[in-house]
Coordinates of C-alpha atoms in Angstrom, one line a residue:
Chain A
M1 CA 19.2 8.3 -48.5
S2 CA 18.4 6.9 -52.0
R3 CA 15.8 8.5 -54.2
D4 CA 13.6 5.4 -53.8
S5 CA 13.7 5.7 -50.0
L6 CA 12.8 9.4 -50.3
V7 CA 9.9 8.8 -52.6
F8 CA 8.7 6.0 -50.3
L9 CA 8.9 8.3 -47.3
V10 CA 7.2 11.3 -48.9
R11 CA 4.3 9.2 -50.2
F12 CA 4.0 7.5 -46.8
A13 CA 3.9 10.8 -45.0
L14 CA 1.4 12.4 -47.4
S15 CA -0.9 9.4 -47.3
L16 CA -0.8 9.3 -43.5
A17 CA -1.5 13.0 -43.3
G18 CA -4.5 12.6 -45.5
F19 CA -5.9 9.7 -43.4
F20 CA -5.1 11.6 -40.2
A21 CA -7.0 14.7 -41.4
L22 CA -10.0 12.5 -42.3
S23 CA -9.9 10.6 -39.0
R24 CA -10.0 13.9 -37.0
W25 CA -12.7 15.5 -39.1
D26 CA -15.5 16.3 -36.6
L27 CA -18.2 15.0 -39.0
F28 CA -16.3 11.8 -39.6
I29 CA -15.9 11.3 -35.8
S30 CA -19.6 11.9 -35.0
R31 CA -21.0 10.0 -38.0
V32 CA -18.6 7.1 -38.3
R33 CA -16.1 6.7 -35.5
E34 CA -18.5 7.1 -32.5
P35 CA -21.2 4.8 -33.9
Y36 CA -18.5 2.3 -34.8
C37 CA -17.3 2.4 -31.2
E38 CA -20.8 1.7 -30.0
A39 CA -21.1 -1.2 -32.5
L40 CA -17.8 -2.6 -31.2
A41 CA -19.1 -2.5 -27.6
T42 CA -22.4 -4.1 -28.6
S43 CA -20.8 -6.9 -30.6
V44 CA -18.3 -7.7 -27.8
A45 CA -21.1 -7.8 -25.2
A46 CA -23.1 -10.1 -27.5
I47 CA -20.3 -12.6 -27.9
F48 CA -19.5 -12.4 -24.1
N49 CA -23.1 -13.1 -23.2
T50 CA -23.1 -16.0 -25.6
L51 CA -20.0 -17.4 -23.9
G52 CA -21.6 -17.0 -20.5
I53 CA -19.8 -13.8 -19.4
Q54 CA -22.7 -11.6 -18.4
T55 CA -22.0 -8.2 -19.9
H56 CA -24.0 -5.1 -20.5
A57 CA -23.2 -2.5 -23.3
N58 CA -24.2 1.0 -22.6
G59 CA -23.3 3.2 -25.6
S60 CA -19.7 2.6 -26.1
S61 CA -19.1 1.3 -22.6
L62 CA -18.8 -2.4 -21.7
L63 CA -19.8 -3.2 -18.1
P64 CA -20.1 -6.5 -16.3
V65 CA -23.6 -7.3 -15.0
Q66 CA -22.0 -8.3 -11.7
G67 CA -18.7 -7.3 -10.1
V68 CA -16.4 -4.4 -11.0
G69 CA -14.4 -3.2 -14.0
G70 CA -15.5 -2.3 -17.5
I71 CA -14.1 -0.3 -20.3
T72 CA -15.2 2.6 -22.5
I73 CA -14.3 2.4 -26.2
V74 CA -13.3 5.9 -27.2
P75 CA -12.5 6.8 -30.9
E76 CA -8.8 6.5 -30.2
C77 CA -9.4 2.8 -29.4
D78 CA -11.2 2.0 -32.7
G79 CA -8.1 1.0 -34.6
I80 CA -8.4 3.7 -37.2
V81 CA -4.8 4.8 -36.6
L82 CA -3.6 1.3 -37.3
L83 CA -5.6 1.2 -40.5
A84 CA -4.1 4.5 -41.5
L85 CA -0.6 3.3 -40.9
F86 CA -1.2 0.1 -43.0
G87 CA -3.1 2.1 -45.7
A88 CA -0.3 4.7 -45.9
G89 CA 2.2 1.9 -46.3
V90 CA 0.2 0.4 -49.1
L91 CA -0.2 3.8 -50.9
A92 CA 3.6 4.5 -50.5
V93 CA 4.6 1.7 -52.8
P94 CA 4.1 2.0 -56.5
F95 CA 2.5 -1.2 -57.8
A96 CA 0.7 -2.4 -61.0
R97 CA -2.9 -1.3 -61.2
T98 CA -4.5 -4.7 -61.0
A99 CA -7.2 -6.0 -58.7
R100 CA -5.0 -8.4 -56.7
P101 CA -2.9 -5.9 -54.7
W102 CA -6.1 -4.0 -53.8
L103 CA -7.9 -7.2 -52.7
L104 CA -4.9 -8.3 -50.6
A105 CA -4.8 -4.8 -49.0
L106 CA -8.5 -5.1 -48.2
A107 CA -7.9 -8.5 -46.6
G108 CA -5.2 -6.9 -44.5
V109 CA -7.6 -4.2 -43.4
V110 CA -10.2 -6.8 -42.5
L111 CA -7.6 -8.7 -40.5
L112 CA -6.6 -5.6 -38.6
V113 CA -10.3 -4.8 -37.8
V114 CA -10.7 -8.4 -36.4
L115 CA -7.4 -8.1 -34.4
N116 CA -8.5 -4.8 -32.9
W117 CA -11.9 -6.4 -32.0
L118 CA -10.1 -9.3 -30.3
R119 CA -7.8 -6.7 -28.4
L120 CA -10.9 -4.9 -27.1
A121 CA -12.5 -8.2 -26.0
A122 CA -9.3 -9.2 -24.2
L123 CA -9.1 -5.8 -22.5
A124 CA -12.7 -6.0 -21.4
Y125 CA -12.1 -9.5 -20.0
T126 CA -8.9 -8.3 -18.2
S127 CA -10.8 -5.3 -16.7
F128 CA -13.5 -7.7 -15.4
Y129 CA -11.3 -10.4 -14.0
H130 CA -7.7 -9.1 -13.6
P131 CA -8.0 -5.3 -13.1
A132 CA -4.6 -5.1 -11.5
I133 CA -2.8 -5.8 -14.8
F134 CA -5.2 -3.8 -17.0
D135 CA -3.0 -0.7 -17.5
S136 CA 0.0 -2.8 -18.5
M137 CA -2.1 -4.8 -20.9
H138 CA -3.7 -1.7 -22.4
H139 CA -0.8 0.6 -22.8
Y140 CA 2.1 -1.8 -23.2
F141 CA 1.4 -5.4 -24.4
M142 CA -1.6 -4.9 -26.6
Q143 CA 0.0 -1.9 -28.3
G144 CA 3.0 -4.0 -29.0
L145 CA 1.0 -6.9 -30.4
L146 CA -0.9 -4.6 -32.7
M147 CA 2.3 -3.0 -34.0
I148 CA 3.8 -6.4 -34.7
A149 CA 0.6 -7.3 -36.5
V150 CA 0.7 -4.2 -38.6
L151 CA 4.3 -4.7 -39.5
A152 CA 3.8 -8.4 -40.3
L153 CA 0.7 -7.8 -42.4
Y154 CA 2.5 -5.0 -44.3
V155 CA 5.5 -7.1 -45.0
G156 CA 3.3 -10.0 -46.0
W157 CA 1.5 -7.7 -48.4
L158 CA 4.8 -6.5 -49.8
R159 CA 5.9 -10.1 -50.4
Q160 CA 2.8 -10.9 -52.3
L161 CA 3.7 -8.0 -54.7
E162 CA 7.0 -9.6 -55.6
P163 CA 7.1 -10.8 -59.2
P164 CA 7.5 -14.6 -59.6
E165 CA 11.0 -15.9 -59.9
P166 CA 12.0 -16.4 -63.5
R167 CA 11.7 -20.0 -64.5
I168 CA 15.0 -21.6 -65.5
E169 CA 14.6 -23.8 -68.5
E170 CA 16.6 -27.0 -68.7
G171 CA 19.7 -26.5 -70.7
T172 CA 19.5 -22.8 -70.3
P173 CA 22.5 -21.2 -68.6
A174 CA 21.6 -19.8 -65.1
Chain B
M1 CA -0.2 5.4 -58.9
S2 CA 2.6 4.3 -61.2
A3 CA 2.0 1.3 -63.4
T4 CA 5.7 0.5 -63.6
P5 CA 7.0 -1.0 -60.4
S6 CA 10.0 0.7 -58.8
R7 CA 10.0 -1.1 -55.5
S8 CA 13.6 -1.5 -54.4
V9 CA 12.9 -0.1 -50.9
S10 CA 9.8 -2.2 -50.3
D11 CA 11.5 -5.2 -51.9
Q12 CA 14.5 -4.8 -49.5
L13 CA 12.2 -4.4 -46.5
A14 CA 10.1 -7.4 -47.4
G15 CA 13.2 -9.5 -48.0
F16 CA 14.8 -8.3 -44.7
L17 CA 11.9 -8.7 -42.3
R18 CA 11.3 -12.4 -42.5
P19 CA 9.1 -14.6 -40.2
A20 CA 12.2 -15.4 -38.0
F21 CA 12.6 -11.7 -37.5
F22 CA 9.0 -11.3 -36.1
A23 CA 9.6 -14.2 -33.7
R24 CA 12.8 -12.5 -32.5
L25 CA 10.9 -9.2 -32.2
A26 CA 8.2 -10.8 -30.0
V27 CA 10.8 -12.3 -27.7
A28 CA 13.0 -9.1 -27.6
Y29 CA 9.9 -6.9 -26.9
L30 CA 8.8 -9.1 -24.0
A31 CA 12.4 -9.1 -22.7
V32 CA 12.6 -5.3 -22.9
G33 CA 9.2 -5.1 -21.2
A34 CA 10.5 -7.2 -18.3
L35 CA 13.7 -5.1 -18.1
I36 CA 11.6 -1.9 -18.1
L37 CA 9.6 -3.3 -15.1
V38 CA 12.9 -3.9 -13.3
C39 CA 14.4 -0.5 -14.2
E40 CA 11.2 1.5 -13.9
P41 CA 12.4 3.9 -11.1
L42 CA 15.6 4.7 -12.9
L43 CA 14.0 5.2 -16.3
G44 CA 11.1 7.1 -14.7
A45 CA 13.6 9.5 -13.0
I46 CA 15.4 10.1 -16.3
V47 CA 12.2 10.7 -18.4
A48 CA 10.6 12.9 -15.7
R49 CA 13.8 15.1 -15.4
G50 CA 13.9 15.5 -19.2
A51 CA 10.3 16.4 -19.4
R52 CA 10.5 18.9 -16.5
D53 CA 13.3 20.7 -18.2
L54 CA 11.4 20.8 -21.4
V55 CA 8.3 22.3 -19.7
L56 CA 10.4 24.9 -17.9
L57 CA 12.2 25.7 -21.1
T58 CA 9.1 26.2 -23.3
S59 CA 6.6 27.6 -20.8
A60 CA 6.0 31.3 -20.8
M61 CA 5.5 31.1 -17.0
A62 CA 7.4 28.8 -14.8
Y63 CA 4.4 27.5 -13.0
L64 CA 5.7 24.0 -12.6
D65 CA 6.9 23.0 -9.2
E66 CA 7.9 19.4 -9.9
L67 CA 7.5 16.7 -12.5
A68 CA 8.7 13.5 -10.8
W69 CA 8.5 9.8 -11.0
G70 CA 6.6 8.0 -8.2
G71 CA 5.0 4.6 -8.1
E72 CA 4.1 3.7 -11.7
A73 CA 3.0 7.3 -12.6
F74 CA 4.5 10.6 -13.3
R75 CA 3.4 13.3 -10.8
V76 CA 3.1 16.9 -11.6
T77 CA 2.8 19.6 -8.9
T78 CA 2.5 23.4 -9.4
H79 CA 3.2 26.2 -7.0
L80 CA 0.0 28.0 -8.2
M81 CA -2.5 25.3 -7.1
S82 CA -2.6 22.5 -4.6
G83 CA -2.7 18.8 -5.3
H84 CA -1.0 17.0 -8.1
L85 CA -1.7 15.3 -11.4
S86 CA -0.8 11.7 -12.2
I87 CA 0.1 10.6 -15.7
D88 CA 0.2 6.8 -16.3
A89 CA 3.6 5.6 -17.4
R90 CA 2.7 2.6 -19.6
A91 CA 2.2 4.5 -22.8
Y92 CA 5.6 6.0 -22.4
W93 CA 7.2 2.7 -21.8
F94 CA 5.7 1.4 -25.0
M95 CA 7.4 4.3 -26.9
V96 CA 10.7 3.1 -25.4
G97 CA 10.2 -0.7 -25.3
F98 CA 9.0 -1.3 -28.8
P99 CA 11.7 0.4 -30.8
V100 CA 14.4 -1.0 -28.5
G101 CA 13.0 -4.5 -28.9
F102 CA 12.9 -3.9 -32.7
A103 CA 16.5 -2.8 -32.7
A104 CA 17.5 -5.8 -30.7
A105 CA 15.6 -8.2 -33.0
L106 CA 17.4 -6.9 -36.1
P107 CA 20.3 -9.2 -37.3
G108 CA 23.8 -8.5 -36.1
L109 CA 23.0 -7.7 -32.4
A110 CA 26.4 -9.1 -31.4
S111 CA 28.3 -6.7 -33.7
R112 CA 29.4 -3.2 -32.8
A113 CA 26.9 -1.8 -35.2
G114 CA 24.1 -3.8 -33.6
V115 CA 25.0 -2.6 -30.1
R116 CA 25.2 1.0 -31.3
R117 CA 21.8 0.6 -33.0
V118 CA 20.2 -0.6 -29.7
L119 CA 21.8 2.2 -27.7
L120 CA 20.7 4.8 -30.2
A121 CA 17.2 3.5 -30.1
L122 CA 17.2 3.6 -26.3
G123 CA 18.5 7.2 -26.2
V124 CA 16.2 8.6 -28.9
S125 CA 13.2 6.8 -27.4
L126 CA 13.8 8.1 -23.9
A127 CA 14.1 11.6 -25.4
A128 CA 10.9 11.1 -27.4
A129 CA 9.1 9.9 -24.2
A130 CA 10.3 13.0 -22.4
V131 CA 8.9 15.3 -25.1
M132 CA 5.6 13.5 -25.0
L133 CA 5.4 13.5 -21.2
A134 CA 6.2 17.3 -21.3
L135 CA 3.4 17.9 -23.7
T136 CA 1.0 15.9 -21.7
A137 CA 2.0 17.5 -18.4
D138 CA 1.6 20.9 -20.0
G139 CA -1.8 20.0 -21.4
Q140 CA -3.1 18.8 -18.1
L141 CA -1.9 21.8 -16.2
L142 CA -3.4 24.0 -18.9
E143 CA -6.8 22.3 -18.4
R144 CA -6.6 22.7 -14.7
F145 CA -5.7 26.4 -14.9
A146 CA -8.4 27.0 -17.6
G147 CA -10.9 25.7 -15.0
V148 CA -10.2 28.6 -12.7
Q149 CA -9.8 31.1 -15.6
L150 CA -6.1 31.5 -14.8
H151 CA -3.9 32.6 -17.8
V152 CA -0.3 31.4 -17.5
N153 CA 0.6 31.5 -21.2
P154 CA -0.1 33.6 -24.3
P155 CA -3.3 32.3 -25.9
W156 CA -1.6 31.0 -29.1
R157 CA 0.6 28.8 -26.9
D158 CA -2.3 27.4 -25.0
M159 CA -4.1 26.7 -28.2
L160 CA -1.1 24.9 -29.6
V161 CA -0.6 22.7 -26.5
Q162 CA -4.3 21.9 -26.4
K163 CA -4.4 20.8 -30.0
T164 CA -1.2 18.9 -29.8
V165 CA -2.2 17.0 -26.7
R166 CA -5.8 16.3 -27.7
R167 CA -5.3 15.5 -31.4
F168 CA -1.8 14.3 -31.9
W169 CA -1.0 12.3 -28.8
D170 CA -2.5 9.0 -29.9
L171 CA -1.1 9.3 -33.4
A172 CA 2.3 10.3 -32.2
A173 CA 2.4 7.5 -29.6
L174 CA 1.9 5.0 -32.4
M175 CA 3.6 7.0 -35.1
Y176 CA 6.9 7.3 -33.2
P177 CA 7.4 3.6 -32.7
F178 CA 6.3 2.8 -36.3
G179 CA 8.6 5.5 -37.7
A180 CA 11.5 4.5 -35.5
C181 CA 11.1 0.9 -36.7
L182 CA 11.2 2.0 -40.4
A183 CA 14.3 4.1 -39.7
L184 CA 16.0 1.2 -37.8
A185 CA 15.2 -1.2 -40.6
W186 CA 16.8 1.2 -43.1
S187 CA 19.8 1.7 -40.9
A188 CA 20.2 -2.1 -40.8
L189 CA 20.0 -2.2 -44.6
D190 CA 22.7 0.5 -44.6
E191 CA 25.0 -1.7 -42.5
A192 CA 25.0 -4.2 -45.4
T193 CA 26.4 -1.6 -47.8
P194 CA 30.1 -1.3 -48.7
P195 CA 32.5 -0.4 -45.9
R196 CA 33.1 3.2 -47.3
R197 CA 29.4 4.0 -46.7
E198 CA 29.5 2.4 -43.3
R199 CA 32.4 4.5 -42.2
A200 CA 30.6 7.7 -43.3
F201 CA 27.5 6.6 -41.4
T202 CA 29.6 6.1 -38.3
R203 CA 31.2 9.5 -38.5
R204 CA 27.8 11.2 -39.1
S205 CA 26.1 9.4 -36.2
A206 CA 29.0 10.1 -33.9
A207 CA 28.8 13.8 -34.7
L208 CA 25.0 13.8 -34.2
V209 CA 25.3 12.0 -30.8
V210 CA 27.9 14.6 -29.6
A211 CA 25.7 17.5 -30.9
A212 CA 22.6 16.1 -29.3
G213 CA 24.5 15.7 -26.0
L214 CA 25.7 19.3 -26.1
V215 CA 22.2 20.6 -26.9
L216 CA 20.7 18.6 -24.1
L217 CA 23.4 19.9 -21.7
A218 CA 22.7 23.5 -22.8
A219 CA 19.0 23.0 -22.5
D220 CA 19.4 21.5 -19.0
R221 CA 21.5 24.5 -17.9
A222 CA 19.1 27.0 -19.5
A223 CA 16.1 25.3 -17.8
D224 CA 17.8 25.5 -14.4
L225 CA 18.6 29.2 -14.9
R226 CA 15.0 29.9 -16.1
H227 CA 13.6 28.1 -13.1
V228 CA 15.6 30.3 -10.7
A229 CA 14.7 33.4 -12.7
S230 CA 11.1 32.5 -12.7
R231 CA 10.7 32.8 -9.0
A232 CA 12.0 36.3 -8.9
E233 CA 10.8 37.8 -12.2
L234 CA 8.0 35.8 -13.8
I235 CA 5.6 35.5 -10.9
P236 CA 5.1 39.3 -10.5
A237 CA 4.2 39.4 -14.2
L238 CA 1.8 36.5 -13.7
Q239 CA 0.2 38.3 -10.7
A240 CA -0.3 41.5 -12.7
A241 CA -1.9 39.6 -15.6
N242 CA -4.2 37.6 -13.2
P243 CA -5.5 39.9 -10.5
Q244 CA -8.1 37.3 -9.6
L245 CA -5.3 35.0 -8.3
G246 CA -5.6 36.6 -4.9
R247 CA -9.3 35.4 -4.6
I248 CA -8.3 32.0 -5.9
F249 CA -5.5 31.6 -3.4
L250 CA -7.6 32.9 -0.5
A251 CA -10.4 30.4 -1.3
Q252 CA -7.9 27.6 -1.7
G253 CA -6.3 28.5 1.7
R254 CA -9.7 28.3 3.4
R255 CA -10.5 24.9 1.8
L256 CA -7.2 23.5 2.7
E257 CA -7.5 24.8 6.3
Q258 CA -10.9 23.1 6.6
R259 CA -9.5 19.9 5.4
G260 CA -6.7 20.1 8.0
R261 CA -3.9 20.5 5.4
L262 CA -2.3 23.3 7.3
E263 CA 1.1 23.5 5.6
D264 CA -0.6 23.7 2.2
A265 CA -3.1 26.3 3.5
L266 CA -0.2 28.4 4.9
R267 CA 1.4 28.4 1.5
A268 CA -1.8 29.5 -0.2
Y269 CA -2.4 32.3 2.2
R270 CA 1.2 33.5 1.7
L271 CA 0.6 33.6 -2.1
A272 CA -2.6 35.5 -1.6
E273 CA -0.9 38.1 0.5
A274 CA 0.9 39.4 -2.6
Y275 CA -2.4 40.7 -4.1
P276 CA -3.9 44.1 -3.2
G277 CA -7.4 43.8 -1.8
Y278 CA -6.8 40.3 -0.3
Q279 CA -3.8 41.1 2.0
Q280 CA -5.8 41.7 5.2
R281 CA -7.9 38.5 4.9
A282 CA -4.8 36.5 3.8
R283 CA -2.8 37.7 6.8
A284 CA -5.6 36.8 9.1
G285 CA -5.8 33.3 7.6
R286 CA -2.1 32.9 7.9
A287 CA -2.1 33.9 11.5
R288 CA -4.9 31.5 12.3
V289 CA -3.1 28.6 10.6
E290 CA 0.2 29.4 12.3
A291 CA -1.5 29.4 15.6
R292 CA -3.0 26.0 14.9
L293 CA 0.4 24.7 13.8
R294 CA 2.0 26.0 17.0
R295 CA -0.8 24.2 19.0
Q296 CA -0.2 21.0 17.2
E297 CA 3.5 21.2 17.9
G298 CA 2.7 21.8 21.6
G299 CA 3.9 25.4 21.7
P300 CA 2.2 28.4 23.5

């Protein structure tokens, strides 16, 4: 393994460990993650009701007004782990201290938050109307989609860091 | 953070994982998912067997009766308590499916190196799924035993399992696929290096595969031996450490008898008979159940 690979791995592991310790801190869970889960449930219910899918949010649970099904958004579902993976990948790469890489990373974080919201909405819809395939959707396909999204966003962010190709002047030997 | 960029690894990764790769990954992941659905019984048996051996190998007390695959879930039974636990299988299939799909999506699938990469991803992912399943099974059994104040392990081990299962499962379930993808991408970059390095990589990986096989084989044998030894040697130690077990088994026998689960009740009464102070009541219960069983079979 080359020195660059080793440095990348060590920085990635240390950053991830830091994010992980923060995400499991009891105070962070009770003050940030649990209220965030409730906010996710409330916002999904609001959009569903607007679209005519009668839904009731109770704490961090989403229940249909009629019929069966429903989901409970626990802290493990809030997407913080995905943000930690993306954030650790960002911090693992040395880059120039300008605003652009940070803004792009922030855009990536926002996109992941939106994707996770869409995942929760899709899971709630599945639990209301197609409960038979809920487990497969939850544990297999949605996880895969999110992992592909994290990888794609990370690689997209890395590409934006690439320095512009040197301009070849006319008459200059290539 | 360094101001001078030194980004050869990230540059290589970014250059390697192009949009076409992500399209291949999505297709490969779906294909692997479909294959898993078809091969579920076979994969389930392999993972359950591996996990069972790991639990037997690491547990202070061999309390596990069976960890087997059955109908979309892994079922855990114990000879100490009735009933079984079910653990949903989809999370484990994600651990297997995603890295294998990733390996298949990398360029050069048709080459020998590409096939080796997919097989390696499959083997390592199945082993990782078995380790995770063993931890989950251990954690669930621990929770059940804690409910009746039954101590089957040293306290430090219980604490370790509890923390591992409750705090690390979600991270590990996502971290393993992500870490495996990074390792696979690097190995694919290695394939593009000069032939001398490629040959060295092949020798090392072959040695690792052989060593891993030998370790698994030894672990399997050790687990079997331990399982046999546990019945004869470990249970008396468990009984001595948990004198309240007699009361628990007796109560369990009565409950099962009332529910008409006579075979299970008989088993619970037999276990209760080993505890001083409960033998008389356990024998009476056993005699009662045996009489009911004889009546059901049409005997005298």
